[in-house]
Amino acid sequence: MIFPALLAFAGCSERTLEHLPDATGKPCFRLDVSEMQGDRSADSRIDDVTLYLFRSGVLEETIIPEHSGQGNIFSFGTDKMSGQIYVLANSSGLEPAAALVPGSTTLDEFLSVEATADEMKPSGFLMTGKADLDGMTGAGAAVRMTRSAARLDILTEDRDVRVMEVTVRGLAEKGPVHSGKAAGQAVSDLPDTRSGTEFVRDFSDAPLHNARETLLYMVPQDNAGAVAEVTAEFGDALHRFRTALPETITRNTVYTLAVHGNGTGISVAVLSGDWESGSVSGSGQSLRGLVDVENSELSDGIRVSSSRDTVYVPYTGRDFVLSILGEPSAGVTVEGNIPGVEIVRQPSSRSLEKVASVRVSSSLRMPGSVEEKIYLDVHEGNVSSGRVVLVFEASPIVVDGMLDFGEDGVCDFAKYVDGELAVITMPSDKVLSVEFAAGEDPWMKAVETGTESGQRTYRILGGWKPNDPKADGRSQEGLVVISSADGSDRESYTVRRLNLGLPVVKMGDTWWCRYNLRGNVKDFSDQIKCGEDPAPRDALFEMLLTMPENDLLALMGDQYQAGNPDGLPLRHDGFAFYYEGMNPSALNFGLLDPSEMAPDGYMIPDYRDYAFFSASNDFNLGGIGSRQFDNMSGQRLDVRIAERNVSFLGHDYGTVAFYDFIHDGSHWTLFGLGHQWNTVPGNIAGMNILLATYGDAGRTWGMEGYSSTDRPGQNWIKFAANNTVKTRTIRCVKTPVEYIYE
């Protein structure tokens, strides 16, 4: 009587098989090979299947199963449900299979069959499996199929490494087809088939770069003693490096020669991985180059890969001790260097496996840092036998903007800054705040803008305090603090700036400086700073009328030409006044970036700024005295005008005028020296103040004044055409700032 049987052939992991009767009611089995790395048709396809039925240790029957027409499902029948079924897939190229004789061939002889790597891969891969028919029911059984061969790849992921050639020596020509050897027989007991031939793969025409390539297929073997020699370009030089392959080459395994550039040379580590996983696990060969987890001192957050060859260090930094396994004669060297990471070899008692103990100290990784690696290479002589990779994870904190914390977590601007300092993005399970020491003003502010796609975003704002008496150049410091919501995993970053500022008054929506610039436009030390304001807030106009002439000249400020940051001071050559350093050509204030000719945090006013003080582009404010007018926006202003005859530098300068504009109780007083229209000494319009104005290439605001004895009742504020050579007075406005603190 013929008993139908059901078997399921699975890939390299066991699976539960559902009942799969065919149309005739005969039970079936399925060959199901999981998807694998590389070309599925080459790695996983099944071209032919042969079953070998053994009973009582003797081959009783060779069976060619019937394909069901559904995937890898096959069926067969037998006279009784007993014995063991050995399965060979893709065995058409296996010559010893033809010599297997039912009734004569023993199981030991069958399991001792050997083949070359070529025979193990005639087209598809030679695969083997086994099922026990005893007790099998119609529901069938699962068969675990594995490839007889192993594979050797080469991998380079470092951008500067280019593999030119690979040579492999010492591999056996033949190895066992089956994973189960004859009773009491190891692979090493089989005949030694190592040959003196060598495998050479030449990449010189197309160097292997940042890629993986399969080199060859290998038969299973013990005591291989095989060595791979890799020639590669790195660091503008050609390097040759030797590494030992594992002593035991295991079937159905992918081995990888991982080539890394380090320092001025290269290193090669042998990694092994499950063929089915589609990736290299990173485990080292045998016990070489592995982490002894039990004897290591690992801090919270330190992760060791399941293959024990990779250690992941959190970006927040950790101190820990690693115990490295290897052969007693092996040594360990450190390759790579990362700022903030210190690795120290510690004394250890050498045992059969433990070859080194290293202490690793890692500080906080700065925002913007990328993932970096340090390698602990295990070697015997000049042959690399393993590698432990320390992966220092990138900081998930992303900082866009002016903040740059460098390597020490400190951003010191060493100047005045305000406005948006940075946009900081972090995982949504973290929060950000700013902190200040006691007595420090809250000059920074953190504003959360939202959470999206698992990321939380903050804006860091630098603030400004109008007329801050502390704005004298002292350093301001604050902390940007990032932590988990409960305050743990705290990381803090220091931000410093110089607190500098000029006396200002708010007119309308604009903060105007009270004094003209002098000296270098970028140098606060040349300017009148907040704590040095010589006049009470509403009394500057009166003070100008009576103060000593030398002091008045200092307050009048210098003249400027666009593009030259240095002021042009008033001078007298014994015959006439002139501005020292004036050039016959200059850039254009109207086109130049408005912040370029002003201290940090301030800017050149534009048309609208000055228009606040005029009723039109050509408006007569009138003569000496007080009056009211409506500006171009319809806002009511008061203006007071006074004049004074002065001598500067020991010579009669003539008349100067002062204009005090009043709005909502605030006073802004305009005054200055007249402009010089060319480089000839004496060509100065003493009461015609040209004001540096941004935004118009041909016109600028100016105060065209006349003395009361010359043209009484005439002081004109005009927006008119003026060439770029003429000197200007610079009266700045505060650059708009979002955060103003008290």
XYZ file of C-alpha atoms in Angstrom:
742
model
C 0.000 0.000 0.000
C 1.313 3.426 -0.939
C 1.052 6.120 1.780
C 0.867 9.737 0.535
C 3.142 12.040 2.501
C 3.200 15.742 3.205
C 6.448 17.666 3.734
C 7.100 21.402 3.785
C 10.567 22.587 2.825
C 11.208 25.933 4.529
C 14.077 28.362 4.386
C 16.647 28.588 7.106
C 14.137 29.321 9.837
C 11.495 26.831 11.015
C 7.887 27.570 10.081
C 4.511 26.092 10.985
C 2.927 24.410 7.972
C -0.754 24.569 7.249
C -2.546 21.529 5.791
C -2.064 21.558 2.019
C -3.905 18.640 0.348
C -3.744 18.667 -3.441
C -6.635 18.153 -5.852
C -6.315 14.353 -5.650
C -6.361 14.339 -1.868
C -2.693 13.258 -1.768
C -0.816 15.196 0.945
C 1.876 17.561 -0.274
C 4.998 19.285 0.960
C 6.277 22.774 0.204
C 9.764 24.085 -0.462
C 9.620 27.610 0.892
C 12.915 29.532 0.791
C 12.822 32.984 2.385
C 13.960 36.107 0.511
C 17.701 36.575 0.800
C 20.416 39.099 0.045
C 21.291 39.545 -3.606
C 19.389 38.256 -6.609
C 16.498 36.167 -5.340
C 16.418 34.015 -8.469
C 20.067 33.050 -7.963
C 20.117 32.676 -4.181
C 16.726 31.104 -3.604
C 15.461 29.319 -6.682
C 14.828 25.575 -6.814
C 15.440 23.818 -10.130
C 15.182 20.166 -9.070
C 14.423 18.104 -5.957
C 15.516 14.550 -5.077
C 14.472 12.608 -1.961
C 16.597 9.855 -0.378
C 14.672 7.503 1.947
C 16.772 5.751 4.600
C 15.589 2.980 6.881
C 17.793 1.216 9.387
C 20.793 3.208 8.188
C 20.580 2.047 4.548
C 19.313 3.865 1.455
C 16.075 2.168 0.542
C 14.681 4.372 -2.168
C 15.485 7.417 -4.317
C 12.346 9.457 -5.044
C 11.692 12.237 -7.541
C 8.654 14.068 -6.077
C 5.864 15.482 -8.154
C 5.555 19.258 -8.399
C 2.042 20.409 -7.556
C 2.191 23.423 -9.857
C 1.741 25.739 -6.872
C 4.950 27.498 -5.879
C 7.387 25.104 -4.215
C 4.765 22.514 -3.269
C 5.614 18.859 -4.035
C 4.005 15.477 -3.319
C 5.238 11.889 -3.141
C 4.085 8.474 -1.952
C 5.759 5.655 -0.011
C 4.838 2.147 1.126
C 4.970 2.955 4.835
C 5.344 6.042 6.968
C 8.693 5.260 8.548
C 12.339 6.134 8.025
C 14.187 9.363 7.302
C 13.879 11.466 4.178
C 17.021 13.397 3.126
C 16.333 16.117 0.573
C 18.725 17.483 -2.035
C 17.691 20.524 -4.077
C 19.627 21.692 -7.159
C 21.827 18.576 -7.067
C 22.022 18.021 -10.850
C 25.697 18.977 -10.864
C 26.615 16.659 -7.964
C 28.524 13.740 -9.491
C 28.706 11.563 -6.312
C 24.889 11.448 -6.217
C 24.895 9.101 -9.216
C 26.862 6.529 -7.209
C 24.239 6.212 -4.474
C 22.710 2.683 -4.745
C 19.447 1.750 -2.973
C 19.912 -1.302 -0.777
C 23.653 -0.772 -0.619
C 24.622 2.826 0.255
C 24.763 3.413 4.004
C 23.737 6.592 5.758
C 27.355 7.208 6.820
C 28.461 6.975 3.213
C 25.679 9.327 2.157
C 26.542 11.930 4.778
C 30.211 11.732 3.812
C 29.570 12.868 0.239
C 31.791 15.826 -0.670
C 31.633 18.375 -3.438
C 33.542 21.331 -4.786
C 32.215 24.883 -4.537
C 31.363 24.752 -8.239
C 29.312 21.574 -7.694
C 27.520 23.285 -4.832
C 26.442 26.042 -7.184
C 25.909 24.653 -10.682
C 23.096 27.143 -11.290
C 21.003 27.425 -8.159
C 22.578 26.675 -4.793
C 22.829 23.056 -3.633
C 20.558 22.787 -0.575
C 19.943 19.985 1.900
C 17.258 19.134 4.408
C 15.842 16.252 6.427
C 12.434 14.997 7.632
C 11.449 12.048 9.826
C 8.542 10.021 8.435
C 7.918 8.125 11.682
C 4.662 9.371 13.122
C 4.036 11.736 10.221
C 0.359 12.486 9.656
C -1.497 13.926 6.739
C -0.681 17.364 8.095
C 2.931 16.779 7.025
C 6.097 18.249 8.495
C 8.401 21.211 7.905
C 11.834 20.694 6.384
C 14.604 23.191 7.084
C 16.648 23.694 3.907
C 20.138 25.176 4.053
C 22.744 25.834 1.406
C 25.830 23.660 1.387
C 28.157 26.501 0.394
C 29.330 29.634 2.187
C 29.907 32.982 0.542
C 32.757 35.497 0.814
C 32.067 39.188 0.096
C 34.170 42.309 0.292
C 32.748 45.578 1.633
C 34.113 49.104 1.767
C 32.019 51.974 3.144
C 34.737 54.552 3.800
C 34.624 57.239 1.116
C 38.414 57.439 0.733
C 39.095 53.681 0.407
C 39.300 52.028 -3.025
C 39.954 48.315 -3.228
C 42.268 47.370 -6.097
C 42.787 43.616 -5.631
C 41.859 40.718 -3.364
C 43.781 37.439 -3.099
C 42.574 34.439 -1.067
C 44.851 31.456 -0.311
C 44.507 28.188 1.585
C 40.853 27.266 1.039
C 39.838 23.608 0.721
C 38.698 22.460 -2.708
C 36.054 20.057 -1.389
C 33.769 20.009 1.598
C 30.779 18.086 2.982
C 27.465 18.465 1.204
C 25.394 17.745 4.312
C 25.253 19.561 7.612
C 25.133 16.219 9.444
C 28.411 14.282 9.154
C 28.844 10.573 9.577
C 28.577 9.430 13.173
C 31.547 10.600 15.218
C 33.112 12.395 12.268
C 33.869 16.130 12.260
C 34.641 18.205 9.204
C 38.259 18.171 10.274
C 38.252 14.354 10.081
C 37.531 14.452 6.371
C 40.407 14.280 3.885
C 42.438 17.526 3.603
C 41.633 18.959 0.193
C 43.425 22.290 0.559
C 45.280 23.213 -2.584
C 48.134 25.509 -3.436
C 45.944 27.444 -5.823
C 44.831 30.940 -5.015
C 41.857 33.088 -5.878
C 42.575 36.568 -7.289
C 40.015 39.283 -7.992
C 41.395 42.322 -9.828
C 39.463 45.588 -9.406
C 42.179 47.849 -10.812
C 40.136 48.811 -13.900
C 37.173 49.767 -11.713
C 38.253 50.082 -8.048
C 35.643 48.996 -5.532
C 34.450 52.090 -3.678
C 31.671 52.359 -1.095
C 30.150 49.087 -2.270
C 29.758 45.359 -1.586
C 30.898 42.668 -4.015
C 30.719 38.869 -3.843
C 34.189 37.359 -4.301
C 33.701 33.579 -4.257
C 31.841 30.628 -2.770
C 33.492 28.318 -0.255
C 32.918 24.745 0.927
C 32.446 24.100 4.657
C 35.786 23.343 6.352
C 37.598 23.206 9.667
C 41.162 24.335 10.335
C 41.055 26.256 7.103
C 44.084 28.416 7.751
C 42.992 30.563 4.829
C 44.281 34.118 4.472
C 42.893 37.037 2.457
C 45.193 39.753 1.185
C 43.621 43.080 0.266
C 45.313 45.809 -1.758
C 43.644 49.203 -1.532
C 44.246 52.888 -2.108
C 43.911 55.140 0.912
C 45.526 58.399 1.935
C 47.198 58.913 -1.464
C 49.067 55.628 -1.056
C 48.691 51.954 -1.953
C 48.341 49.615 1.038
C 48.428 45.826 1.321
C 46.899 44.133 4.351
C 46.505 40.454 5.314
C 43.731 38.993 7.435
C 42.949 35.429 8.492
C 39.621 33.891 7.579
C 37.813 32.002 10.353
C 39.253 28.576 11.213
C 35.794 27.115 10.688
C 33.917 28.011 7.506
C 30.244 27.260 8.098
C 27.692 26.390 5.439
C 24.919 28.845 4.544
C 26.897 31.789 5.965
C 28.029 35.057 4.406
C 31.544 36.155 5.389
C 32.585 39.721 4.680
C 35.998 41.344 4.394
C 35.157 44.796 5.789
C 37.829 47.266 4.685
C 38.239 50.470 6.698
C 40.578 53.413 6.339
C 42.180 54.440 9.617
C 44.986 56.891 10.258
C 47.474 56.533 7.443
C 46.662 52.892 6.650
C 43.849 50.438 6.231
C 42.543 47.542 8.272
C 40.441 44.559 7.321
C 38.018 42.813 9.664
C 36.257 39.529 8.894
C 32.558 39.664 9.685
C 30.025 36.870 9.446
C 26.272 36.920 9.123
C 23.222 34.790 8.487
C 22.649 34.460 4.748
C 18.913 34.712 5.268
C 19.038 38.028 7.153
C 20.150 39.939 4.097
C 22.767 41.805 6.080
C 26.019 41.301 7.883
C 25.511 40.962 11.596
C 28.944 42.284 12.439
C 29.982 39.319 14.556
C 33.674 38.600 14.540
C 35.288 35.326 13.677
C 35.197 32.737 16.469
C 36.045 34.538 19.740
C 38.314 37.081 18.082
C 37.467 40.730 18.446
C 34.380 40.373 20.627
C 33.124 42.197 23.707
C 32.983 40.169 26.901
C 29.716 41.698 28.062
C 29.599 39.935 31.440
C 33.018 41.229 32.479
C 32.603 44.708 31.011
C 31.451 47.659 33.106
C 28.717 49.222 30.980
C 26.933 52.450 31.901
C 23.230 53.042 31.356
C 22.467 53.648 27.713
C 25.467 51.695 26.385
C 24.301 49.092 23.883
C 26.282 46.112 22.629
C 25.147 44.449 19.408
C 23.965 40.852 19.565
C 27.091 39.910 17.629
C 29.193 41.565 20.378
C 31.418 43.406 17.917
C 29.737 46.821 18.015
C 29.218 49.150 20.968
C 26.815 52.074 20.667
C 27.555 55.110 22.861
C 24.809 57.710 23.444
C 25.531 61.264 22.344
C 25.080 62.452 25.925
C 28.415 60.822 26.799
C 29.338 57.939 29.084
C 32.256 56.400 30.984
C 32.574 52.629 30.735
C 35.049 49.747 30.608
C 35.132 47.125 27.840
C 36.631 43.680 28.137
C 37.833 42.406 24.742
C 38.033 38.716 23.851
C 40.666 37.182 21.619
C 43.428 34.607 21.381
C 46.073 34.776 24.142
C 48.737 35.889 21.675
C 46.603 38.680 20.217
C 47.087 42.410 20.714
C 44.679 45.338 20.526
C 45.301 48.696 18.890
C 43.059 51.766 18.785
C 42.356 53.336 15.408
C 40.656 56.695 15.140
C 40.291 59.846 17.174
C 37.219 61.844 18.145
C 37.346 65.103 20.113
C 35.939 64.563 23.593
C 36.609 60.815 23.566
C 39.440 59.289 25.564
C 40.379 55.606 25.386
C 42.887 54.173 27.861
C 44.224 50.628 27.911
C 44.005 49.153 31.402
C 46.160 46.383 32.869
C 44.422 43.037 32.718
C 45.369 39.479 33.495
C 45.611 37.757 30.150
C 43.509 34.636 29.957
C 42.687 32.242 27.185
C 40.158 34.706 25.767
C 40.468 38.114 27.421
C 43.250 40.106 25.750
C 42.481 43.681 26.733
C 40.456 45.939 28.960
C 39.880 49.521 27.807
C 38.315 52.452 29.623
C 36.275 54.751 27.397
C 35.335 58.270 28.448
C 32.994 60.142 26.133
C 31.805 63.678 26.751
C 28.588 65.221 25.491
C 28.454 65.266 21.695
C 27.764 68.754 20.412
C 24.697 69.669 18.339
C 25.388 69.131 14.677
C 27.850 66.326 15.346
C 27.670 63.317 13.052
C 28.014 59.661 13.918
C 31.672 58.747 14.292
C 33.547 55.530 14.959
C 36.660 54.359 16.722
C 38.009 50.873 16.050
C 39.586 48.473 18.493
C 41.542 46.163 16.186
C 42.515 42.723 17.440
C 45.522 41.289 15.625
C 48.077 38.527 15.773
C 51.302 39.845 14.329
C 50.414 41.632 11.138
C 47.266 39.579 10.571
C 44.004 41.182 11.626
C 41.788 38.741 13.479
C 38.885 40.924 14.555
C 37.563 44.354 15.294
C 35.291 45.974 17.864
C 33.605 49.103 16.558
C 32.719 51.911 18.968
C 29.898 53.922 17.436
C 29.504 57.359 18.989
C 26.023 58.398 18.067
C 25.274 61.724 16.442
C 23.550 64.363 18.485
C 19.865 64.562 17.562
C 19.969 68.265 18.424
C 20.057 70.397 15.279
C 21.019 74.061 15.571
C 20.416 76.409 12.647
C 21.522 80.009 12.946
C 24.237 82.029 14.615
C 24.785 79.718 17.587
C 27.822 77.469 17.242
C 28.809 75.562 20.367
C 32.106 74.276 18.967
C 33.696 71.360 20.803
C 33.331 72.706 24.343
C 29.631 73.595 24.390
C 30.310 77.330 24.507
C 29.230 79.944 21.982
C 31.036 83.185 22.766
C 30.100 85.859 20.262
C 32.643 88.271 21.769
C 30.465 91.100 20.446
C 26.928 92.402 20.752
C 24.238 90.330 19.039
C 20.467 90.217 19.295
C 17.483 88.972 17.312
C 17.036 85.331 16.371
C 20.188 83.554 17.464
C 19.123 80.070 16.350
C 16.341 77.626 15.623
C 16.907 74.435 17.603
C 15.193 71.168 16.682
C 15.214 68.106 18.937
C 13.258 64.896 19.565
C 9.769 65.608 20.885
C 10.478 63.869 24.190
C 12.941 66.629 25.074
C 12.336 70.187 26.280
C 14.427 73.349 26.135
C 14.773 76.308 28.477
C 17.193 79.157 29.134
C 18.780 79.850 32.501
C 20.761 82.733 33.996
C 22.913 83.171 37.051
C 21.673 85.311 39.906
C 21.939 89.000 39.043
C 22.082 88.414 35.281
C 19.330 89.968 33.175
C 17.167 87.545 31.133
C 18.728 88.639 27.878
C 17.811 85.421 26.021
C 14.404 83.915 25.475
C 13.278 80.486 24.224
C 10.080 80.349 22.190
C 8.596 76.955 21.307
C 7.212 76.965 17.778
C 5.613 73.523 17.690
C 6.010 69.755 17.405
C 5.887 67.892 14.122
C 6.984 64.434 12.920
C 8.416 63.587 16.315
C 10.505 66.769 16.445
C 10.136 69.763 18.759
C 11.385 73.196 17.652
C 12.410 76.291 19.589
C 13.608 79.736 18.579
C 16.362 81.285 20.697
C 16.011 85.064 20.782
C 18.642 87.526 21.892
C 17.000 90.475 23.571
C 17.699 94.188 23.933
C 17.147 96.581 26.810
C 16.788 100.250 25.800
C 19.207 102.604 27.550
C 20.594 99.765 29.656
C 23.095 101.290 32.113
C 24.919 97.950 32.096
C 25.492 98.150 28.339
C 29.088 99.170 28.843
C 30.863 96.211 27.244
C 30.547 93.728 30.097
C 29.939 90.076 29.227
C 26.456 88.588 29.485
C 26.093 84.829 29.878
C 23.222 82.384 29.786
C 22.586 78.673 29.432
C 20.546 76.846 26.826
C 19.373 73.739 28.693
C 17.978 70.642 26.975
C 16.645 67.701 28.961
C 13.988 65.050 29.120
C 10.603 66.245 30.309
C 11.377 65.037 33.849
C 14.656 66.959 33.907
C 16.899 63.957 33.383
C 19.578 63.657 30.691
C 20.314 67.334 31.169
C 22.672 68.954 28.696
C 23.573 72.628 28.924
C 25.272 74.963 26.484
C 26.760 78.352 27.337
C 26.040 81.481 25.303
C 27.945 84.716 25.828
C 27.783 88.158 24.277
C 29.073 91.625 25.075
C 26.399 93.923 26.414
C 26.773 97.123 24.426
C 24.294 99.839 23.553
C 23.778 103.436 22.509
C 21.413 105.986 24.120
C 18.071 105.907 22.299
C 14.637 107.478 22.296
C 11.482 106.030 20.764
C 9.807 108.241 18.180
C 6.712 106.588 16.759
C 7.618 102.949 16.221
C 11.348 103.533 15.788
C 14.111 103.648 18.369
C 16.434 106.494 17.360
C 19.982 107.031 18.594
C 20.412 110.349 20.392
C 23.922 111.051 19.100
C 25.777 110.998 15.800
C 28.442 108.372 15.178
C 32.107 109.215 15.542
C 35.328 107.299 14.981
C 34.975 103.777 13.639
C 31.329 102.952 13.001
C 31.801 99.386 14.325
C 33.684 100.340 17.465
C 31.416 100.968 20.440
C 34.365 102.404 22.361
C 34.389 105.345 19.922
C 30.709 106.071 20.571
C 28.742 107.579 23.424
C 27.368 104.507 25.222
C 24.287 104.240 27.402
C 26.103 104.761 30.674
C 27.976 107.762 29.273
C 25.025 109.874 28.133
C 25.977 113.450 29.187
C 22.444 114.858 29.003
C 19.230 114.042 30.857
C 16.697 112.426 28.559
C 14.735 115.652 27.741
C 17.504 118.215 28.251
C 19.911 117.602 25.350
C 18.538 120.531 23.325
C 19.207 123.014 26.134
C 22.618 121.513 26.905
C 23.783 121.956 23.309
C 23.124 125.686 23.506
C 25.443 126.308 26.445
C 28.075 123.543 26.616
C 31.769 124.321 25.920
C 32.638 124.395 22.229
C 35.226 121.609 22.485
C 32.621 119.341 24.110
C 30.062 120.388 21.523
C 32.408 119.447 18.678
C 32.873 116.001 20.236
C 29.092 115.499 20.337
C 28.630 116.699 16.761
C 30.316 113.497 15.558
C 32.360 112.862 12.428
C 31.556 112.873 8.735
C 31.489 109.657 6.677
C 31.697 108.348 3.149
C 30.008 105.033 2.349
C 32.369 102.086 2.404
C 34.871 103.710 4.769
C 34.076 102.759 8.385
C 36.410 105.372 9.821
C 35.090 108.816 10.594
C 36.427 111.925 8.849
C 37.185 114.367 11.677
C 36.948 118.119 11.228
C 40.325 119.738 10.670
C 41.663 123.246 9.871
C 44.769 123.783 7.758
C 45.290 127.409 8.829
C 43.126 128.698 6.009
C 39.964 126.603 5.912
C 38.045 123.755 7.500
C 38.045 120.306 5.864
C 37.352 116.673 6.781
C 40.498 114.631 7.128
C 40.594 111.474 4.994
C 37.908 112.447 2.474
C 38.244 110.630 -0.859
C 37.176 111.747 -4.341
C 35.020 108.624 -4.694
C 32.874 106.537 -2.371
C 30.257 103.804 -2.270
C 26.536 104.519 -2.043
C 24.778 104.618 1.342
C 21.514 104.006 -0.475
C 22.690 100.648 -1.796
C 25.038 99.454 0.939
C 23.694 97.004 3.516
C 22.225 99.310 6.192
C 24.058 97.449 8.969
C 27.495 97.753 7.347
C 28.102 101.359 8.393
C 26.646 101.074 11.904
C 27.514 99.371 15.211
C 26.232 95.835 15.799
C 22.511 95.984 16.502
C 21.996 99.315 14.722
C 21.485 100.418 11.134
C 21.368 103.349 8.701
C 17.842 104.860 8.617
C 15.775 104.635 5.453
C 13.345 107.020 3.795
C 10.397 106.188 6.061
C 12.449 106.626 9.218
C 13.340 110.247 8.424
C 9.938 110.934 6.853
C 8.493 110.789 10.366
C 10.063 114.230 11.001
C 8.727 115.936 7.858
C 5.434 116.915 6.294
C 6.782 116.373 2.752
C 9.957 115.656 0.815
C 10.741 119.371 0.857
C 9.402 120.912 4.039
C 10.315 124.137 5.784
C 10.386 123.687 9.527
C 10.634 127.443 9.996
C 13.085 129.581 11.908
C 14.132 129.998 15.503
C 11.379 129.183 17.957
C 8.704 126.507 18.458
C 5.800 125.342 16.340
C 3.692 122.298 15.486
C 3.141 120.362 12.247
C 1.621 117.113 11.044
C 4.039 114.679 9.464
C 3.388 112.677 6.298
C 1.484 110.065 8.334
C -0.724 112.681 9.938
C 0.969 112.502 13.337
C 1.333 115.755 15.274
C 4.893 116.811 16.194
C 6.348 119.831 17.936
C 9.681 121.234 16.810
C 12.000 123.678 18.529
C 14.806 125.353 16.597
C 17.774 127.238 17.995
C 21.116 128.349 16.625
C 24.530 129.214 17.978
C 27.700 130.792 16.609
C 30.732 128.633 17.413
C 34.480 128.415 17.007
C 36.008 124.993 16.524
C 39.697 124.131 16.631
C 40.492 127.793 17.373
C 38.800 129.102 14.232
C 35.397 130.616 13.535
C 33.134 127.904 12.156
C 29.987 130.023 11.897
C 26.421 129.217 12.839
C 25.137 125.782 13.810
C 21.472 124.934 14.374
C 19.725 122.445 16.681
C 16.349 120.845 15.929
C 14.368 119.319 18.790
C 11.437 117.131 17.652
C 8.830 116.227 20.269
C 6.237 113.448 19.942
C 4.144 111.991 22.770
C 6.459 113.629 25.272
C 9.677 112.174 23.788
C 12.450 114.451 22.506
C 14.776 113.653 19.599
C 17.338 116.345 18.859
C 18.986 116.582 15.449
C 22.276 118.419 15.005
C 25.559 117.972 13.170
C 28.358 119.439 11.094
C 27.764 120.597 7.537
C 28.794 118.340 4.684
C 31.845 118.808 2.426
C 30.976 118.477 -1.250
C 34.448 117.749 -2.644
C 37.990 117.299 -1.408
C 38.948 121.007 -1.632
C 39.438 122.477 1.877
C 36.837 125.094 2.699
C 34.104 123.544 0.555
C 31.893 122.816 3.549
C 28.227 123.858 3.726
C 28.285 124.678 7.427
C 24.522 124.445 8.109
C 23.645 121.857 5.460
C 23.611 118.463 7.222
C 23.449 115.527 4.789
C 22.078 112.474 6.576
C 23.187 108.947 5.563
C 20.058 107.296 4.157
C 19.507 103.726 3.002
C 17.253 102.530 0.215
C 17.568 105.116 -2.568
C 20.529 105.189 -4.938
C 20.284 108.885 -5.856
C 18.547 110.781 -3.058
C 19.187 111.285 0.623
C 17.577 113.157 3.482
C 19.214 116.345 4.671
C 18.686 119.431 6.811
C 19.244 122.579 4.765
C 19.575 125.243 7.419
C 20.091 128.987 7.254
C 21.054 131.401 9.996
C 18.440 133.823 11.161
C 20.619 136.704 9.916
C 20.944 135.193 6.448
C 17.518 133.764 5.602
C 15.273 134.143 8.603
C 12.491 131.569 8.978
C 14.094 128.984 6.700
C 15.236 125.552 7.825
C 14.311 122.900 5.291
C 14.203 119.124 5.741
C 14.546 117.632 2.258
C 14.764 114.313 0.469
C 16.812 115.368 -2.535
C 19.417 114.235 -5.041
C 23.017 114.256 -3.794
C 26.075 112.513 -5.166
C 27.930 109.812 -3.205
C 31.140 111.824 -2.760
C 29.565 114.327 -0.401
C 30.154 113.510 3.252
C 27.304 112.406 5.499
C 26.351 112.554 9.145
C 25.318 109.142 10.513
C 22.475 109.048 13.030
C 21.517 105.375 13.505
C 18.277 103.679 14.368
C 18.036 100.474 16.388
C 17.672 97.384 14.266
C 14.171 96.028 14.982
C 14.330 93.413 17.720
C 11.614 90.950 18.677
C 12.464 90.536 22.330
C 12.818 93.625 24.535
C 13.450 92.958 28.208
C 13.327 95.254 31.215
